[in-house]
Coordinates of C-alpha atoms in Angstrom, one line a residue:
M1248 CA 125.7 195.5 12.7
T1249 CA 122.1 195.9 13.5
K1250 CA 121.7 199.1 11.7
N1251 CA 118.8 198.3 9.3
L1252 CA 116.1 200.2 11.2
L1253 CA 113.6 200.1 8.3
F1254 CA 110.9 198.2 10.2
T1255 CA 107.5 199.3 11.3
I1256 CA 104.6 199.2 13.7
G1257 CA 102.1 200.6 11.2
S1258 CA 98.4 201.1 12.0
N1259 CA 94.9 201.1 10.6
H1260 CA 93.5 202.6 13.8
A1261 CA 94.7 205.5 15.8
K1262 CA 94.8 203.6 19.1
S1263 CA 96.4 200.2 19.7
K1264 CA 96.0 198.0 16.7
L1265 CA 99.2 197.7 14.7
A1266 CA 99.6 196.7 11.1
L1267 CA 101.6 197.1 7.9
P1268 CA 104.0 200.0 7.0
G1269 CA 103.2 202.8 4.6
P1270 CA 104.0 202.4 0.9
A1271 CA 107.4 204.1 1.1
A1272 CA 108.7 201.2 3.2
R1273 CA 107.2 198.4 1.3
H1274 CA 109.9 198.1 -1.3
N1275 CA 112.3 197.1 1.5
L1276 CA 110.1 194.1 2.3
R1277 CA 110.2 192.3 -1.0
S1278 CA 112.7 189.7 0.2
Y1279 CA 109.7 188.0 1.8
R1280 CA 108.9 186.1 -1.4
Q1281 CA 106.2 184.0 0.1
E1282 CA 103.8 186.8 0.6
T1283 CA 103.1 190.2 -1.0
P1284 CA 101.6 192.7 1.5
S1285 CA 98.4 194.3 0.4
Q1286 CA 98.0 198.1 0.1
K1287 CA 96.9 199.5 3.4
P1288 CA 95.1 202.9 3.9
R1289 CA 97.0 205.5 5.7
A1290 CA 96.1 205.6 9.4
E1291 CA 94.2 208.6 10.7
S1292 CA 96.4 210.0 13.3
N1293 CA 95.2 211.6 16.5
V1294 CA 98.4 212.8 18.0
A1295 CA 96.7 216.0 19.2
N1296 CA 94.9 213.8 21.8
I1297 CA 98.1 213.5 23.6
I1298 CA 97.7 217.0 25.0
D1299 CA 94.4 216.0 26.6
H1300 CA 96.1 213.8 29.1
P1301 CA 97.3 215.4 32.3
L1302 CA 100.7 213.7 32.1
N1303 CA 101.4 215.1 28.7
K1304 CA 100.5 218.8 28.9
T1305 CA 103.9 219.8 27.4
V1306 CA 103.2 218.1 24.1
P1307 CA 101.9 220.6 21.5
S1308 CA 98.7 220.1 19.5
S1309 CA 99.9 219.1 16.1
R1310 CA 99.2 216.5 13.5
F1311 CA 102.3 214.4 13.1
N1312 CA 102.9 214.6 9.3
L1313 CA 106.2 214.0 7.6
S1314 CA 105.4 216.3 4.7
E1315 CA 104.6 219.2 7.0
S1316 CA 107.8 218.9 9.0
K1317 CA 110.5 221.3 7.7
E1318 CA 112.5 221.9 11.0
H1319 CA 115.4 219.7 9.8
L1320 CA 115.7 221.9 6.7
I1321 CA 115.4 225.2 8.5
H1322 CA 118.3 224.3 10.8
A1323 CA 120.6 223.4 7.9
N1324 CA 122.9 225.8 6.2
M1325 CA 123.1 226.1 2.4
S1326 CA 126.1 223.9 2.0
D1327 CA 124.4 221.1 4.1
L1328 CA 121.3 221.4 1.9
I1329 CA 123.3 221.1 -1.3
R1330 CA 125.3 218.1 0.0
A1331 CA 122.1 216.4 1.2
A1332 CA 120.4 217.0 -2.1
F1333 CA 123.3 215.4 -4.0
V1334 CA 123.5 212.4 -1.6
Y1335 CA 119.7 211.6 -1.7
K1336 CA 119.6 212.1 -5.4
C1337 CA 122.3 209.5 -5.8
C1338 CA 120.2 207.2 -3.5
T1339 CA 117.4 207.5 -6.0
M1340 CA 119.6 205.9 -8.7
P1341 CA 119.6 202.1 -7.9
W1342 CA 122.1 201.4 -10.6
L1343 CA 124.6 203.8 -9.0
V1344 CA 124.1 202.4 -5.5
E1345 CA 124.5 198.9 -6.8
L1346 CA 127.7 199.8 -8.5
S1347 CA 129.2 201.8 -5.6
P1348 CA 131.1 198.9 -3.9
K1349 CA 132.7 198.0 -7.2
L1350 CA 133.5 201.6 -7.9
I1351 CA 135.2 202.0 -4.5
D1352 CA 137.1 198.8 -5.0
F1353 CA 138.3 199.9 -8.4
A1354 CA 139.4 203.2 -7.0
N1355 CA 141.5 201.4 -4.4
K1356 CA 143.1 199.1 -6.9
A1357 CA 143.8 201.9 -9.3
H1358 CA 145.2 204.0 -6.5
L1359 CA 142.6 206.6 -7.2
N1360 CA 141.4 206.8 -3.6
I1361 CA 143.2 210.1 -3.3
I1362 CA 140.4 211.4 -5.5
S1363 CA 137.5 209.2 -4.3
D1364 CA 138.1 209.5 -0.6
P1365 CA 137.6 213.3 -0.3
I1366 CA 134.5 213.0 -2.5
V1367 CA 133.0 210.3 -0.3
K1368 CA 133.9 212.1 2.9
K1369 CA 132.4 215.4 1.8
T1370 CA 129.1 213.7 0.7
F1371 CA 128.0 210.4 2.1
F1372 CA 130.3 210.4 5.1
Q1373 CA 129.2 213.8 6.3
T1374 CA 125.5 212.9 5.8
F1375 CA 125.4 209.5 7.6
C1376 CA 128.4 209.7 10.0
A1377 CA 129.1 212.0 12.9
G1378 CA 132.8 212.3 12.3
E1379 CA 136.2 210.5 12.6
N1380 CA 137.2 211.5 16.0
K1381 CA 135.9 212.7 19.4
P1382 CA 135.7 216.5 18.7
E1383 CA 133.9 215.9 15.4
V1384 CA 131.4 213.5 17.0
Q1385 CA 130.7 215.8 20.0
A1386 CA 130.1 218.7 17.6
T1387 CA 127.4 216.6 15.9
M1388 CA 126.0 215.6 19.2
R1389 CA 125.7 219.3 20.3
K1390 CA 124.0 220.2 17.1
L1391 CA 121.4 217.5 17.7
E1392 CA 121.0 218.4 21.3
S1393 CA 120.3 222.0 20.4
V1394 CA 117.0 220.8 18.8
G1395 CA 116.1 218.3 21.5
I1396 CA 117.6 215.1 19.9
K1397 CA 119.8 212.9 22.0
S1398 CA 122.6 210.6 20.8
I1399 CA 123.5 207.0 20.7
V1400 CA 127.3 206.9 20.0
D1401 CA 128.1 204.1 17.6
L1402 CA 131.6 203.0 16.8
S1403 CA 131.0 202.0 13.1
V1404 CA 133.8 199.6 12.5
E1405 CA 132.9 196.1 11.1
S1406 CA 134.2 192.9 12.7
D1407 CA 136.0 190.6 10.3
L1408 CA 133.9 187.5 10.5
N1409 CA 134.5 184.9 7.8
I1410 CA 131.3 182.8 8.2
S1411 CA 132.1 180.6 5.3
D1412 CA 135.2 179.3 6.9
L1413 CA 133.4 178.5 10.1
L1414 CA 130.6 176.6 8.2
D1415 CA 132.7 174.9 5.6
S1416 CA 135.3 173.3 7.8
S1417 CA 134.7 170.0 9.4
P1418 CA 136.6 168.4 12.2
S1419 CA 136.9 165.2 10.1
S1420 CA 138.8 167.1 7.4
P1421 CA 142.6 167.3 7.5
S1422 CA 142.6 171.1 7.2
A1423 CA 140.2 171.6 10.0
T1424 CA 142.2 169.2 12.3
K1425 CA 145.3 171.1 11.5
S1426 CA 143.5 174.4 12.3
I1427 CA 142.3 173.1 15.7
T1428 CA 145.6 171.5 16.7
T1429 CA 148.2 174.0 15.4
D1430 CA 146.9 177.2 14.0
H1431 CA 144.0 177.5 16.4
A1432 CA 146.1 178.6 19.4
T1433 CA 147.9 181.3 17.4
L1434 CA 144.7 182.6 15.8
R1435 CA 142.9 182.6 19.1
K1436 CA 145.7 184.6 20.7
I1437 CA 145.6 187.2 17.9
Q1438 CA 141.8 187.5 18.1
N1439 CA 141.8 187.9 21.9
E1440 CA 144.4 190.7 21.6
K1441 CA 142.2 192.4 19.0
A1442 CA 139.3 192.0 21.4
D1443 CA 141.2 193.8 24.2
L1444 CA 141.9 196.7 21.8
L1445 CA 138.3 196.9 20.8
V1446 CA 137.2 197.2 24.4
N1447 CA 139.5 200.3 24.6
E1448 CA 137.8 201.7 21.5
Y1449 CA 134.4 201.2 23.1
I1450 CA 135.6 202.8 26.3
N1451 CA 136.4 205.8 24.2
S1452 CA 132.8 205.7 22.8
V1453 CA 131.6 205.9 26.4
D1454 CA 133.8 208.9 27.0
I1455 CA 132.4 210.6 24.0
A1456 CA 128.8 209.8 25.0
S1457 CA 129.4 211.1 28.5
S1458 CA 129.6 214.7 27.3
Q1459 CA 125.8 214.7 27.3
E1460 CA 123.2 213.6 29.8
N1461 CA 121.0 210.5 29.0
S1462 CA 123.3 209.4 26.3
F1463 CA 124.0 205.8 25.1
A1464 CA 126.9 203.9 23.5
A1465 CA 126.0 201.1 21.1
I1466 CA 128.2 198.0 21.4
K1467 CA 128.7 195.0 19.1
V1468 CA 130.2 192.3 21.2
T1469 CA 131.0 189.8 18.4
G1470 CA 134.5 191.4 18.5
F1471 CA 134.9 190.6 22.2
I1472 CA 135.4 186.8 21.6
P1473 CA 137.0 184.7 18.9
P1474 CA 134.2 184.1 16.3
A1475 CA 134.8 180.3 16.1
A1476 CA 134.3 180.0 19.9
M1477 CA 131.2 182.2 19.7
F1478 CA 129.8 180.1 16.9
R1479 CA 130.3 176.7 18.6
L1480 CA 128.9 177.9 21.9
S1481 CA 125.9 179.5 20.3
L1482 CA 125.1 176.4 18.2
S1483 CA 125.5 174.2 21.2
Y1484 CA 123.1 176.4 23.2
L1485 CA 120.6 176.2 20.3
S1486 CA 120.8 172.4 20.4
I1487 CA 120.2 172.4 24.2
S1488 CA 117.3 174.8 23.7
R1489 CA 115.8 172.5 21.2
V1490 CA 116.0 169.6 23.7
L1491 CA 114.5 171.9 26.3
T1492 CA 111.6 172.9 24.1
D1493 CA 111.0 169.2 23.1
A1494 CA 110.9 168.3 26.8
F1495 CA 108.1 170.7 27.7
E1496 CA 106.2 169.9 24.5
S1497 CA 106.2 166.2 25.4
T1498 CA 104.5 166.8 28.7
K1499 CA 101.5 168.9 29.7
N1500 CA 103.2 170.0 32.9
S1501 CA 104.6 173.5 33.1
S1502 CA 107.3 172.2 35.5
L1503 CA 109.5 169.1 35.7
N1504 CA 110.3 167.1 38.8
Y1505 CA 113.7 165.5 39.1
S1506 CA 112.7 162.3 37.4
L1507 CA 111.1 164.0 34.4
F1508 CA 114.1 166.4 34.2
V1509 CA 116.4 163.5 33.8
D1510 CA 114.3 161.5 31.3
L1511 CA 113.1 164.3 29.2
F1512 CA 116.0 166.8 29.3
Y1513 CA 119.3 165.5 30.7
K1514 CA 119.4 162.2 28.9
K1515 CA 118.5 163.8 25.6
L1516 CA 121.3 166.3 25.6
P1517 CA 124.0 165.9 23.0
A1518 CA 126.6 165.9 25.8
F1519 CA 124.9 162.7 27.2
T1520 CA 124.0 160.9 24.0
S1521 CA 127.6 161.4 22.7
G1522 CA 129.1 160.1 25.9
K1523 CA 130.7 163.4 27.1
L1524 CA 128.6 163.0 30.2
S1525 CA 129.3 159.6 31.8
N1526 CA 126.4 157.3 32.5
N1527 CA 128.3 156.2 35.7
D1528 CA 128.0 159.7 37.1
L1529 CA 124.4 160.2 35.8
E1530 CA 122.6 160.4 39.2
A1531 CA 125.2 162.5 41.0
H1532 CA 125.8 165.0 38.2
S1533 CA 122.1 165.3 37.1
K1534 CA 121.0 165.9 40.7
K1535 CA 123.7 168.6 41.2
V1536 CA 122.5 170.4 38.0
F1537 CA 118.8 170.0 38.9
E1538 CA 119.3 171.4 42.4
F1539 CA 121.2 174.3 40.9
F1540 CA 118.3 175.1 38.6
D1541 CA 115.8 174.7 41.5
T1542 CA 116.5 178.0 43.2
D1543 CA 113.3 178.1 45.3
K1544 CA 113.9 174.4 46.4
D1545 CA 110.3 173.3 45.7
G1546 CA 111.5 170.1 43.8
L1547 CA 110.3 171.5 40.5
V1548 CA 111.9 173.5 37.6
D1549 CA 110.2 175.3 34.8
K1550 CA 111.6 176.4 31.4
V1551 CA 112.8 179.8 32.6
D1552 CA 114.5 178.2 35.6
I1553 CA 116.6 176.0 33.2
E1554 CA 117.2 178.9 30.8
I1555 CA 118.6 181.0 33.7
G1556 CA 120.8 178.2 34.9
M1557 CA 122.1 177.4 31.4
N1558 CA 123.8 180.8 31.1
L1559 CA 127.5 180.0 30.5
E1560 CA 128.5 182.3 33.4
N1561 CA 127.4 179.3 35.5
H1562 CA 130.4 176.9 35.5
V1563 CA 128.3 174.0 36.9
V1564 CA 126.4 173.6 33.6
R1565 CA 129.3 173.8 31.2
D1566 CA 129.7 170.1 30.9
L1567 CA 126.2 170.1 29.3
Y1568 CA 127.6 172.0 26.3
L1569 CA 130.2 169.4 25.5
S1570 CA 129.9 167.1 22.4
D1571 CA 132.2 165.8 19.7
Q1572 CA 130.1 167.5 17.0
I1573 CA 127.2 169.9 16.7
D1574 CA 124.2 169.0 14.5
I1575 CA 123.2 172.3 13.0
A1576 CA 120.0 170.9 11.5
F1577 CA 118.9 169.8 14.9
A1578 CA 119.8 173.1 16.5
Y1579 CA 117.5 174.9 14.1
K1580 CA 114.8 172.2 14.1
E1581 CA 111.3 173.8 14.5
S1582 CA 109.2 171.2 16.2
S1583 CA 109.5 168.0 18.3
P1584 CA 108.5 165.6 15.5
D1585 CA 111.6 164.6 13.6
T1586 CA 110.4 166.0 10.2
N1587 CA 113.7 167.5 9.1
S1588 CA 114.9 165.3 6.3
R1589 CA 117.6 167.7 5.2
P1590 CA 121.2 166.7 5.8
A1591 CA 122.8 168.0 8.9
V1592 CA 125.8 170.2 8.8
V1593 CA 128.3 168.9 11.3
K1594 CA 130.9 171.2 13.1
G1595 CA 133.5 170.5 15.7
G1596 CA 132.2 170.5 19.2
V1597 CA 132.7 172.9 22.1
N1598 CA 136.1 172.7 23.8
Q1599 CA 137.6 174.1 27.1
T1600 CA 139.2 177.1 25.4
D1601 CA 135.7 178.2 24.2
F1602 CA 134.7 178.5 27.9
D1603 CA 137.9 180.4 28.6
D1604 CA 137.1 182.8 25.8
F1605 CA 133.6 183.3 27.1
D1606 CA 135.1 184.2 30.5
L1607 CA 137.3 186.7 28.8
M1608 CA 134.3 188.1 27.0
L1609 CA 132.5 188.7 30.3
K1610 CA 135.6 190.2 31.8
R1611 CA 135.8 192.7 28.9
M1612 CA 132.1 193.5 29.1
D1613 CA 132.4 194.0 32.9
S1614 CA 135.2 196.6 32.5
L1615 CA 133.2 198.4 29.8
A1616 CA 130.0 198.4 31.8
T1617 CA 131.8 199.6 35.0
H1618 CA 133.3 202.5 33.0
A1619 CA 129.9 203.3 31.6
K1620 CA 128.3 203.2 35.1
N1621 CA 130.9 205.5 36.5
L1622 CA 130.1 208.1 33.7
N1623 CA 126.3 207.5 33.8
V1624 CA 126.3 206.3 30.2
Q1625 CA 123.8 203.6 29.1
L1626 CA 124.9 200.7 26.9
M1627 CA 122.9 199.1 24.1
F1628 CA 123.8 195.7 22.9
D1629 CA 123.4 195.3 19.2
A1630 CA 121.7 192.1 17.9
E1631 CA 123.5 190.1 15.3
H1632 CA 123.4 186.8 13.4
S1633 CA 121.3 183.9 14.8
Y1634 CA 124.3 181.7 15.1
F1635 CA 126.0 184.3 17.4
Q1636 CA 122.9 185.6 19.2
P1637 CA 122.8 183.0 22.1
V1638 CA 126.2 184.0 23.3
I1639 CA 125.4 187.7 22.8
D1640 CA 122.2 187.2 24.9
M1641 CA 124.1 185.4 27.6
C1642 CA 126.6 188.1 27.8
A1643 CA 123.9 190.8 27.8
L1644 CA 121.8 189.1 30.4
S1645 CA 124.7 188.5 32.7
T1646 CA 125.7 192.2 32.4
M1647 CA 122.1 193.3 32.9
K1648 CA 121.7 191.2 36.0
K1649 CA 124.8 192.8 37.6
F1650 CA 124.5 196.4 36.5
N1651 CA 120.7 196.8 36.3
S1652 CA 120.1 195.0 39.7
F1653 CA 117.8 196.4 42.3
G1654 CA 119.6 197.5 45.4
S1655 CA 116.2 197.6 47.1
A1656 CA 113.3 195.7 45.5
S1657 CA 110.5 196.9 47.8
K1658 CA 107.1 197.1 46.0
T1659 CA 105.7 199.3 48.7
D1660 CA 108.4 202.1 48.6
P1661 CA 108.1 204.4 45.6
S1662 CA 111.8 205.4 46.1
S1663 CA 113.0 201.8 45.8
D1664 CA 115.0 200.6 42.8
Y1665 CA 112.0 198.4 41.9
F1666 CA 110.4 201.6 40.6
Q1667 CA 113.4 204.0 40.2
A1668 CA 116.2 202.0 38.7
K1669 CA 117.1 203.1 35.2
P1670 CA 118.4 200.2 33.1
L1671 CA 122.1 200.9 32.5
V1672 CA 122.2 198.1 29.9
L1673 CA 119.7 197.2 27.2
N1674 CA 119.5 194.3 24.8
T1675 CA 118.2 194.3 21.2
Y1676 CA 115.7 191.9 19.8
Q1677 CA 115.4 191.3 16.0
M1678 CA 111.7 190.6 15.7
Y1679 CA 111.9 189.1 12.2
T1680 CA 113.3 185.9 13.8
K1681 CA 111.0 183.1 14.8
S1682 CA 112.4 183.0 18.3
A1683 CA 112.4 186.8 19.1
L1684 CA 109.0 187.2 20.8
G1685 CA 109.5 184.2 23.0
R1686 CA 113.0 185.3 24.0
L1687 CA 111.8 188.8 24.8
K1688 CA 109.1 187.5 27.1
S1689 CA 111.4 184.9 28.7
D1690 CA 114.1 187.5 29.3
F1691 CA 111.6 189.9 30.9
E1692 CA 110.5 187.0 33.2
K1693 CA 114.2 186.4 34.1
S1694 CA 114.5 190.1 35.1
S1695 CA 111.5 189.8 37.3
R1696 CA 112.7 186.7 39.1
Q1697 CA 116.3 188.0 39.5
N1698 CA 115.3 191.6 40.5
W1699 CA 116.9 193.7 37.9
A1700 CA 115.6 196.5 35.5
F1701 CA 114.8 195.3 32.1
G1702 CA 115.5 197.3 28.9
A1703 CA 114.8 196.3 25.3
K1704 CA 115.3 197.8 21.9
L1705 CA 113.0 196.2 19.3
V1706 CA 114.1 196.2 15.6
R1707 CA 113.0 194.4 12.5
G1708 CA 116.4 192.9 11.7
A1709 CA 119.4 193.4 9.5
Y1710 CA 120.5 190.0 8.2
M1711 CA 117.4 188.5 6.5
D1712 CA 118.9 187.6 3.1
L1713 CA 122.1 186.4 4.6
E1714 CA 120.4 184.1 7.1
R1715 CA 118.0 182.6 4.5
N1716 CA 120.8 182.0 2.0
L1717 CA 123.0 180.3 4.6
S1718 CA 120.1 178.1 5.8
K1719 CA 119.5 177.0 2.2
K1720 CA 123.2 176.4 1.5
Y1721 CA 123.9 174.4 4.6
G1722 CA 120.6 172.5 5.0
Y1723 CA 118.8 173.8 8.1
Y1724 CA 115.6 175.6 8.7
S1725 CA 115.7 179.4 8.3
P1726 CA 115.5 181.3 11.6
I1727 CA 113.6 184.1 9.8
N1728 CA 109.8 184.3 9.7
D1729 CA 108.4 182.9 6.5
T1730 CA 106.1 185.8 5.8
I1731 CA 106.0 189.5 6.4
S1732 CA 102.7 189.2 8.2
K1733 CA 104.4 186.9 10.8
T1734 CA 107.1 189.4 11.3
H1735 CA 104.6 192.2 11.8
L1736 CA 102.7 190.0 14.3
S1737 CA 106.0 189.3 16.1
Y1738 CA 107.1 193.0 16.2
N1739 CA 103.7 194.4 17.1
S1740 CA 103.2 191.8 19.8
G1741 CA 106.6 192.7 21.2
V1742 CA 105.8 196.4 21.3
Q1743 CA 102.4 195.7 23.0
F1744 CA 104.0 193.4 25.5
M1745 CA 106.6 196.0 26.5
L1746 CA 104.1 198.9 26.6
S1747 CA 101.8 196.7 28.8
N1748 CA 104.6 196.1 31.3
V1749 CA 105.7 199.8 31.3
E1750 CA 102.1 200.7 32.0
K1751 CA 101.8 198.0 34.7
K1752 CA 104.8 199.2 36.6
Q1753 CA 103.4 202.8 36.6
L1754 CA 100.0 201.6 37.8
E1755 CA 101.8 199.7 40.6
M1756 CA 103.6 202.9 41.6
D1757 CA 100.4 205.0 41.4
A1758 CA 98.7 202.5 43.7
V1759 CA 101.5 202.9 46.3
L1760 CA 101.4 206.7 46.1
S1761 CA 97.6 206.7 46.5
K1762 CA 97.8 205.1 49.9
G1763 CA 98.8 208.3 51.7
P1764 CA 101.5 211.0 52.2
E1765 CA 103.7 208.5 54.1
N1766 CA 104.2 206.7 50.9
K1767 CA 105.4 209.7 48.9
D1768 CA 108.9 209.5 47.4
S1769 CA 111.3 211.8 49.2
N1770 CA 112.3 213.4 45.9
N1771 CA 108.7 213.8 44.8
E1772 CA 109.1 211.1 42.1
T1773 CA 105.8 210.0 40.7
I1774 CA 107.0 208.1 37.6
A1775 CA 108.5 204.6 37.4
K1776 CA 111.8 204.4 35.4
N1777 CA 111.7 200.7 34.3
P1778 CA 111.2 198.6 32.3
A1779 CA 112.5 200.6 29.3
L1780 CA 111.6 200.2 25.6
F1781 CA 113.4 201.6 22.5
I1782 CA 111.4 201.7 19.3
A1783 CA 113.9 202.0 16.4
S1784 CA 111.7 203.0 13.5
H1785 CA 111.8 205.3 10.5
N1786 CA 108.1 204.9 9.7
Q1787 CA 105.8 207.9 10.4
E1788 CA 102.6 205.9 10.8
S1789 CA 104.3 203.6 13.3
I1790 CA 105.4 206.4 15.5
E1791 CA 102.0 208.0 15.4
V1792 CA 100.5 204.8 16.7
V1793 CA 103.0 204.5 19.6
L1794 CA 102.5 208.2 20.6
N1795 CA 98.8 207.5 20.9
E1796 CA 99.5 204.3 22.8
L1797 CA 101.6 206.4 25.3
S1798 CA 98.6 208.7 25.8
S1799 CA 96.0 205.9 26.1
R1800 CA 98.2 204.0 28.5
N1801 CA 99.1 207.0 30.7
I1802 CA 102.8 206.7 30.0
H1803 CA 104.6 210.0 30.5
T1804 CA 107.5 210.8 28.2
K1805 CA 109.4 212.3 31.2
A1806 CA 109.8 208.7 32.5
R1807 CA 112.1 207.9 29.6
T1808 CA 110.7 204.4 29.6
V1809 CA 109.7 204.6 26.0
S1810 CA 112.1 206.2 23.4
F1811 CA 112.5 206.4 19.7
A1812 CA 115.5 206.2 17.5
Q1813 CA 116.6 206.8 13.9
L1814 CA 119.8 206.7 12.1
L1815 CA 121.8 209.9 11.4
G1816 CA 120.9 211.2 8.0
M1817 CA 117.8 209.2 7.7
Q1818 CA 114.2 210.4 8.3
D1819 CA 115.5 213.6 9.9
A1820 CA 112.0 215.1 9.4
T1821 CA 110.6 212.4 11.7
S1822 CA 113.3 213.0 14.3
Y1823 CA 112.9 216.7 14.4
K1824 CA 109.1 216.4 14.7
L1825 CA 109.4 214.0 17.6
A1826 CA 111.7 216.4 19.3
E1827 CA 109.2 219.1 18.7
L1828 CA 106.6 216.9 20.4
N1829 CA 108.9 216.5 23.4
A1830 CA 109.2 212.8 22.8
N1831 CA 112.4 210.9 23.8
I1832 CA 114.1 210.9 20.5
Y1833 CA 117.6 209.6 19.7
K1834 CA 119.8 209.5 16.6
Y1835 CA 122.4 206.8 16.1
V1836 CA 125.6 208.8 15.5
P1837 CA 128.1 206.5 13.8
Y1838 CA 131.8 207.4 13.8
G1839 CA 135.2 206.1 12.9
P1840 CA 137.9 206.5 10.2
M1841 CA 136.3 207.2 6.9
R1842 CA 137.6 204.2 5.1
E1843 CA 136.6 201.8 7.8
T1844 CA 133.0 203.1 7.7
L1845 CA 132.7 202.5 4.0
P1846 CA 130.6 199.2 4.5
Y1847 CA 128.3 201.2 6.7
L1848 CA 128.0 204.0 4.2
I1849 CA 127.2 201.6 1.4
R1850 CA 124.4 200.1 3.5
R1851 CA 122.9 203.5 4.2
A1852 CA 122.8 204.3 0.5
Q1853 CA 121.3 200.9 -0.2
E1854 CA 118.6 201.4 2.4
N1855 CA 117.7 204.8 1.0
S1856 CA 117.6 203.4 -2.5
S1857 CA 115.3 200.6 -1.4
I1858 CA 112.7 203.2 -0.3
L1859 CA 112.8 205.3 -3.4
E1860 CA 109.6 207.3 -2.5
A1861 CA 111.1 208.5 0.7
A1862 CA 114.4 209.4 -0.8
A1863 CA 112.7 211.2 -3.7
L1864 CA 110.5 213.1 -1.2
E1865 CA 113.5 214.2 0.7
V1866 CA 115.2 215.4 -2.5
K1867 CA 112.1 217.4 -3.4
S1868 CA 111.8 219.0 0.1
I1869 CA 115.5 219.9 0.1
N1870 CA 115.4 221.4 -3.4
Q1871 CA 112.3 223.5 -2.5
E1872 CA 114.1 224.8 0.6
I1873 CA 117.2 225.8 -1.5
L1874 CA 114.9 227.5 -4.0
N1875 CA 113.1 229.4 -1.3
R1876 CA 116.4 230.7 0.1
I1877 CA 117.5 231.8 -3.3
K1878 CA 114.2 233.6 -3.9
S1879 CA 114.5 235.4 -0.5
L1880 CA 117.7 237.1 -1.7
F1881 CA 115.8 239.0 -4.3

């Protein structure tokens, strides 16, 4: 799951320049072996300036400082403090955290879980999870709401995705052929049955979230489709995207006419070169596809036109995904010159049942989104592995286009959906990937052309080591940025891009309202509600910068277009301080059966262990609060 929120938008200036994180977060960045970030001076914050802006009069004058924020401790009872002190102390012991999966496995094999389970539940589970069932989760939500923190309900159950099996098998091998011809149908049936059950679980998540206004439910849609189908469709899309990028790199034109479309794109597709698309039907089929992409009928298509058209929801383009095999090395190729000398990893190609499974995925997502819309609960797609992400994005964009659509798109009416539509569905972008910034900008452009409200959550990413190790093992270019500085540039650029568009929409609305009383919204609305940005960060300096950006860009927190999020049990001081500043602050509130959340709990312990300074600081603060309470008794 995309739960590793330890990424930053740090700053060396109080206004808009974004840089590296503070020292407490740097330990978590050491997987970037190519570059060691230099020590950066702590930014001089100017959060108090927020109160000087007329749109932010409710924000108190206060320097945002983690060490000065004790609200999260004041609201905790003594048993909570003792539990938290124990948990965070454990997190400061890397050897113990490293051993924890083995200890849990040993306890299970030795049938000692009758002892270990209650210990884990009373400590790590109660710190990082909201509960096992609806009443327990809603009790946690009410506790957070009482201090101004909203909730993102997160069903914390891992999908069983055996990536090695997907990558190791080859359609030319006997075992793979048997799997495709005999076992595949049975396995596919079981996986689709599990997907239907998972949708019901997420519907329950929406029901839980609906108990509070402005709530979210996080969803991980890898469980909505058989993983093999998702894998093949995603890799096929990556290959098509590679051809598309090469086509526009080979010409100086920003658009292609029909002739260039055929020569530079259509004829280069694996579906055509492998013979899946017949040369005899070349003109008729290519013209049909081109005309489908050319929605404004000007005889030209640009890259975004083609990307919109290539969504698998459009049956007319599905033949373009077909091939006997998928060249993974080509799918991840980085530039048009054929410089990749590494051996390709070949997989079986896309088949008709993969399209059927995608249709079932959309159907499941549609039922979930309809339920969420009826209960006024927003949905947040989680980002996942690069070899699944294209299908996730297509599902997300298809859902956003339907459920975030503008009923009225008038740019001269302040009450129109163009200004007032709140995105029901948001997608997540892992900015440590090389493609993330480009996809973010392209998806925003799609929303503009198709008239729907855009919403994005920007994260650093959760699968860096796994992605790099797989790319080395199977011989393709890593999708992850080579250096930490490139990831910072990607993340910071994404934040600035979204803030600029939030500001732009508000300025558009201000201009309409300034033209006279006849343009006033009937509900006296003066604030645009889209696009929406979620900044999921645990870094104090990062948040200071964004708060100042909101002030300098005249973005009111009441608009709910910019929000912050942290994980339950992590950086609570930051969350409470943001609530105190009347910012839009959320906590991810994971829940589920205790034993099924164990992988999640281990990751939380590992993350806290990777930022020892922060964990040690939390232990020190908690111990001091305990000591103060004991002293007050005498």
